[in-house]
mmCIF file of C-alpha atoms in Angstrom:
data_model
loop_
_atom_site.group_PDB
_atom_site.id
_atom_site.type_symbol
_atom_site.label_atom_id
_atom_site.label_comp_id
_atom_site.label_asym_id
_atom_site.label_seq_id
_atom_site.Cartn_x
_atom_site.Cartn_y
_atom_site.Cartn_z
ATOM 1 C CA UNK A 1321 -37.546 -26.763 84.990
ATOM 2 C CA UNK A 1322 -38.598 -26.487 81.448
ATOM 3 C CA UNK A 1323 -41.277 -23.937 81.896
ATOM 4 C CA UNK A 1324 -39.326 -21.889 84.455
ATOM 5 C CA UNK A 1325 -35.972 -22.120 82.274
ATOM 6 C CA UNK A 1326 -34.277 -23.055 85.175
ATOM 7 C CA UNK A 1327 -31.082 -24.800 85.105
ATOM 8 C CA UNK A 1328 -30.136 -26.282 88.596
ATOM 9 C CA UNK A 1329 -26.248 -28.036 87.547
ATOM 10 C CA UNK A 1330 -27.408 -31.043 86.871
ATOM 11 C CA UNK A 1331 -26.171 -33.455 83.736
ATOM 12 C CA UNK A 1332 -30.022 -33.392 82.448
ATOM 13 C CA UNK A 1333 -29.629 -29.643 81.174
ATOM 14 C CA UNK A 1334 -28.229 -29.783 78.513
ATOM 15 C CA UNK A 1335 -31.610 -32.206 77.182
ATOM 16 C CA UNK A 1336 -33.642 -29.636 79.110
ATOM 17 C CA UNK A 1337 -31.603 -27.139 77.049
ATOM 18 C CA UNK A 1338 -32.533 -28.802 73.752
ATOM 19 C CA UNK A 1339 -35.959 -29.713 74.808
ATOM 20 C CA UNK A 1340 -36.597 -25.927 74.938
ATOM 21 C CA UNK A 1341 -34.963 -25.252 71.679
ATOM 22 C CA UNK A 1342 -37.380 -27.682 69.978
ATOM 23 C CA UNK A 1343 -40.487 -26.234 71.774
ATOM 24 C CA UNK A 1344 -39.357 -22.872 70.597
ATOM 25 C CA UNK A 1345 -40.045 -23.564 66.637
ATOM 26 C CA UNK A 1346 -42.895 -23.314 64.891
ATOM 27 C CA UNK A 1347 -44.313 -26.139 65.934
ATOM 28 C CA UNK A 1348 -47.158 -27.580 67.521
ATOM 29 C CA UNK A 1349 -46.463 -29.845 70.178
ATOM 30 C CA UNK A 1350 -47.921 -31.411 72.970
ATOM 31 C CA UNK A 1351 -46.050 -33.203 75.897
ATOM 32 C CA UNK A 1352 -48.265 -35.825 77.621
ATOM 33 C CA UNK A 1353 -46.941 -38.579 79.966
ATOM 34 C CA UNK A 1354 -48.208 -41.670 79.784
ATOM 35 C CA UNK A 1355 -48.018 -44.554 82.752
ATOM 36 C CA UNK A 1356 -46.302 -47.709 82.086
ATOM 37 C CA UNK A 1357 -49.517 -49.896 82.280
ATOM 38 C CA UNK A 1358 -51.252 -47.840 79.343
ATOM 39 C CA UNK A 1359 -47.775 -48.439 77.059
ATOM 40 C CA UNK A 1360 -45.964 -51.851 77.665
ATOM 41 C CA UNK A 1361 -44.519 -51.994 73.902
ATOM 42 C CA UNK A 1362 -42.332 -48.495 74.979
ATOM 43 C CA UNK A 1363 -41.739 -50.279 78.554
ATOM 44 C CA UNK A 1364 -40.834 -53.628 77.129
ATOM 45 C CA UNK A 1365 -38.165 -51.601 75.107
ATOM 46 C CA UNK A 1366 -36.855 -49.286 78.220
ATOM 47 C CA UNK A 1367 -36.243 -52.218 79.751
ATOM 48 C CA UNK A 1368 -34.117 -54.624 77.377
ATOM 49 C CA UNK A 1369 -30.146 -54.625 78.321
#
């Protein structure tokens, strides 16, 4: 969706919208997922409330 520059009506393109903005400056950025297991502080967080 972000590569393509897709938008398919759902309520997550206007962040996919943004997201693109954002990669478009001059910028150097690199997106890398990360499981759960290697980043419990972040999932610990996610989860509260």
């Amino acid at each position: 969706m972000i590569q393509d520059n897709t938008g398919d009506g759902s309520s997550c393109w206007s962040l996919v919208c943004q997201i693109c903005h954002l990669i478009e400056r001059d910028w150097e950025i690199r997106i890398q997922h990360s499981y759960r297991e290697a980043n419990k502080c972040a999932d610990m967080l996610a989860n509260i409330g």
